[in-house]
């Protein structure tokens, strides 16, 4: 395609390298970018480079942050004795959005996956164990409800048990508002097993 | 959400200002960008700024191009006496992909829309009429099959008729592979009206 040589072609290639963006979307985005003022394009481009250059891991919980210590870990009103372990910063963001969790987090940056060759040494477990040497009451494991997430949860649980610190796992079950007929059997069984008296 | 302050928040805002990218996708893209090497982020950012800075309208057909004259208009093997009028460079790209059209194009950069207050003076019609003073056999109107596209087609047709140049309109009908039961009535009627003997 002649007209996708040069600068437009390069931009379309770059955009379609992003996850979830196919050639058609990349094309649409590229023409949008060409249609907005250059200052706006610079703002967009700079926001990406600036973020990448300035974001680092929080020294405490390892989430991505602008500061040495992220705002959550720096907040003295949060319960620093309660640590929720999540796979990545997006999961942390999801729990923060509930606005109800008062503890702090620990970001693993991955999950154990024998299939993908990701072992315990490849996720931030050493850092978690180091934090547990401090004053911690409970570790809540909030890894995903996938095979990798469950494997990781099991592994962490066994690792922490000897320390005597309470370890819990977030509940699996039917999503609120979920229609039973569309939910897979494994989830339905989990919901049954996890039933509570009312 | 505390953790979306600063650089990450700014990047998410910027990304979600793009068409078709909601907050969730912007978040996913942002974390992806933070996970790739800085050189890759710079390549992505530069590709957008470079394109915006270097792309201009082709002096002939007004499509977006790196050069004074786009590769299609510069190609002497194309039939310069046949001009296909399209609304935007994406439509041009779509027809180029067929690989079968041998003529050249004219990009209107819009369509007449009384609803949106876009009149004939707001699209590149003066430039089209100027081109028709040269040696042109046929103008093929390939504006979209929408109300705006049809209005524009009608307007252009009336404008060109007095010059004696042949004006044609691409066919409307059932898309190839389209299942009749899922196609709207207007399209079905168009397909009927446009029937040809076989």
Coordinates of C-alpha atoms in Angstrom, one line a residue, chain B:
Chain B
X1 CA -7.7 7.2 43.1
X2 CA -4.4 8.1 44.8
X3 CA -2.2 5.9 42.6
X4 CA -3.3 7.6 39.4
X5 CA -1.9 11.0 40.4
X6 CA 1.1 12.4 38.6
X7 CA 2.7 10.8 35.5
X8 CA 0.6 7.7 35.2
X9 CA -2.6 9.7 35.6
X10 CA -1.5 12.2 33.0
X11 CA -0.6 9.4 30.5
X12 CA -4.0 7.7 31.2
X13 CA -5.8 11.0 30.6
X14 CA -3.9 11.5 27.3
X15 CA -4.5 8.0 26.0
X16 CA -8.2 8.1 26.9
X17 CA -8.6 11.3 24.8
X18 CA -8.0 9.1 21.7
X19 CA -11.1 7.9 19.8
X20 CA -12.3 4.4 20.8
X21 CA -10.1 4.3 23.8
X22 CA -12.0 4.2 27.1
X23 CA -10.5 4.5 30.6
X24 CA -10.0 0.8 31.0
X25 CA -8.1 0.5 27.7
X26 CA -6.1 3.6 28.5
X27 CA -5.1 2.0 31.8
X28 CA -4.1 -1.2 30.1
X29 CA -2.1 0.7 27.5
X30 CA -0.4 2.9 30.1
X31 CA 0.8 -0.2 32.1
X32 CA 2.0 -1.8 28.9
X33 CA 4.0 1.4 28.0
X34 CA 5.5 1.4 31.5
X35 CA 6.5 -2.3 31.0
X36 CA 8.5 -1.8 27.7
X37 CA 12.0 -0.4 27.4
X38 CA 12.4 3.4 27.3
X39 CA 13.8 3.2 23.7
X40 CA 10.6 1.5 22.5
X41 CA 8.5 4.2 24.3
X42 CA 10.5 6.9 22.5
X43 CA 10.1 5.2 19.1
X44 CA 6.3 5.2 19.7
X45 CA 6.2 8.8 20.8
X46 CA 8.5 10.0 18.1
X47 CA 6.5 8.2 15.4
X48 CA 3.5 10.3 16.3
X49 CA 5.3 13.7 16.5
X50 CA 7.4 13.0 13.4
X51 CA 4.3 12.0 11.4
X52 CA 2.4 15.1 12.5
X53 CA 5.3 17.3 11.7
X54 CA 6.1 15.9 8.3
X55 CA 2.8 15.0 6.8
X56 CA 1.0 17.4 4.6
X57 CA -1.7 17.5 1.9
X58 CA -0.7 16.3 -1.6
X59 CA -0.7 19.3 -3.9
X60 CA -2.8 17.3 -6.4
X61 CA -5.3 15.1 -4.6
X62 CA -5.0 16.5 -1.1
X63 CA -4.5 13.2 0.6
X64 CA -2.0 13.0 3.5
X65 CA 1.6 12.4 2.3
X66 CA 5.3 12.9 3.2
X67 CA 6.0 14.4 -0.2
X68 CA 4.9 17.4 -2.2
X69 CA 3.0 15.1 -4.5
X70 CA 1.7 11.7 -3.1
X71 CA 3.0 8.4 -4.7
X72 CA -0.3 7.9 -6.4
X73 CA -0.4 11.3 -8.1
X74 CA 3.3 11.0 -8.9
X75 CA 2.7 7.6 -10.6
X76 CA 2.6 8.2 -14.4
X77 CA 1.2 4.7 -14.9
X78 CA -2.1 5.7 -13.2
X79 CA -4.9 7.1 -15.3
X80 CA -4.9 10.8 -14.4
X81 CA -8.1 11.4 -16.5
X82 CA -10.1 9.4 -14.0
X83 CA -10.6 11.0 -10.6
X84 CA -12.3 9.1 -7.7
X85 CA -13.7 11.6 -5.1
X86 CA -13.5 10.3 -1.5
X87 CA -14.3 11.8 1.9
X88 CA -11.0 11.1 3.6
X89 CA -7.6 9.4 3.3
X90 CA -8.9 6.3 5.0
X91 CA -11.4 5.8 2.2
X92 CA -8.7 6.3 -0.3
X93 CA -6.6 3.6 1.5
X94 CA -9.6 1.2 1.4
X95 CA -9.9 1.5 -2.4
X96 CA -6.1 1.3 -2.9
X97 CA -6.2 -2.0 -1.0
X98 CA -8.4 -3.5 -3.7
X99 CA -5.4 -3.0 -6.0
X100 CA -7.8 -2.7 -9.0
X101 CA -8.4 1.0 -9.3
X102 CA -6.0 2.6 -11.8
X103 CA -7.2 6.2 -11.7
X104 CA -6.3 8.9 -9.2
X105 CA -8.2 10.4 -6.3
X106 CA -9.5 13.6 -4.8
X107 CA -9.9 13.8 -1.0
X108 CA -12.6 16.1 0.2
X109 CA -11.7 16.0 3.9
X110 CA -15.3 15.8 4.9
X111 CA -18.8 15.7 3.6
X112 CA -21.6 18.2 3.4
X113 CA -23.7 18.0 6.6
X114 CA -26.3 20.7 7.2
X115 CA -26.9 19.1 10.6
X116 CA -23.3 19.7 11.7
X117 CA -23.1 23.1 9.8
X118 CA -20.7 21.8 7.2
X119 CA -21.4 23.4 3.9
X120 CA -19.9 23.0 0.4
X121 CA -17.2 25.7 1.2
X122 CA -15.9 23.6 4.1
X123 CA -14.8 20.7 2.0
X124 CA -12.2 20.6 -0.8
X125 CA -14.6 21.3 -3.7
X126 CA -12.8 24.4 -5.1
X127 CA -9.7 22.3 -5.4
X128 CA -11.7 19.6 -7.2
X129 CA -13.2 22.1 -9.7
X130 CA -9.8 23.5 -10.4
X131 CA -8.5 20.1 -11.3
X132 CA -11.4 19.5 -13.7
X133 CA -10.1 22.4 -15.9
X134 CA -7.4 20.0 -16.9
X135 CA -7.8 16.9 -19.1
X136 CA -10.4 14.7 -17.2
X137 CA -12.7 12.0 -18.6
X138 CA -14.6 10.9 -15.5
X139 CA -15.3 11.7 -11.9
X140 CA -16.3 8.7 -9.8
X141 CA -18.0 9.8 -6.6
X142 CA -17.1 7.4 -3.8
X143 CA -18.4 9.4 -0.8
X144 CA -20.0 7.2 1.9
X145 CA -23.4 5.7 1.5
X146 CA -24.7 7.9 4.5
X147 CA -27.0 10.9 4.4
X148 CA -24.0 13.2 4.3
X149 CA -22.2 11.2 1.7
X150 CA -25.3 11.1 -0.6
X151 CA -25.9 14.8 -0.1
X152 CA -22.3 15.5 -1.1
X153 CA -22.5 13.2 -4.1
X154 CA -25.7 14.9 -5.3
X155 CA -24.1 18.4 -4.9
X156 CA -20.9 17.5 -6.7
X157 CA -22.8 15.8 -9.5
X158 CA -24.8 19.0 -10.1
X159 CA -21.7 21.1 -9.9
X160 CA -19.8 19.0 -12.5
X161 CA -22.7 18.2 -15.0
X162 CA -22.4 21.6 -16.8
X163 CA -18.7 20.9 -17.6
X164 CA -19.7 17.9 -19.7
X165 CA -17.4 15.6 -17.8
X166 CA -18.9 12.1 -17.1
X167 CA -19.9 11.8 -13.4
X168 CA -20.6 8.3 -11.9
X169 CA -21.4 7.1 -8.4
X170 CA -20.2 3.8 -6.9
X171 CA -22.9 1.2 -6.5
X172 CA -24.9 0.6 -3.3
X173 CA -26.1 -2.9 -2.5
X174 CA -25.7 -6.0 -0.5
X175 CA -22.1 -6.4 0.7
X176 CA -20.4 -9.5 -0.8
X177 CA -20.8 -12.4 1.7
X178 CA -23.5 -10.4 3.4
X179 CA -26.5 -12.4 4.8
X180 CA -29.7 -10.8 3.5
X181 CA -31.6 -11.3 6.8
X182 CA -29.1 -9.0 8.6
X183 CA -29.1 -6.2 6.1
X184 CA -31.2 -3.1 6.6
X185 CA -34.2 -2.3 4.4
X186 CA -32.7 0.7 2.7
X187 CA -29.7 -1.3 1.5
X188 CA -32.0 -4.1 0.3
X189 CA -34.1 -1.6 -1.7
X190 CA -30.9 0.0 -3.1
X191 CA -29.7 -3.5 -4.2
X192 CA -33.1 -4.1 -5.9
X193 CA -33.0 -0.8 -7.7
X194 CA -29.5 -1.3 -8.8
X195 CA -30.1 -4.9 -10.1
X196 CA -28.3 -5.8 -13.4
X197 CA -29.3 -8.5 -15.9
X198 CA -27.3 -11.7 -15.7

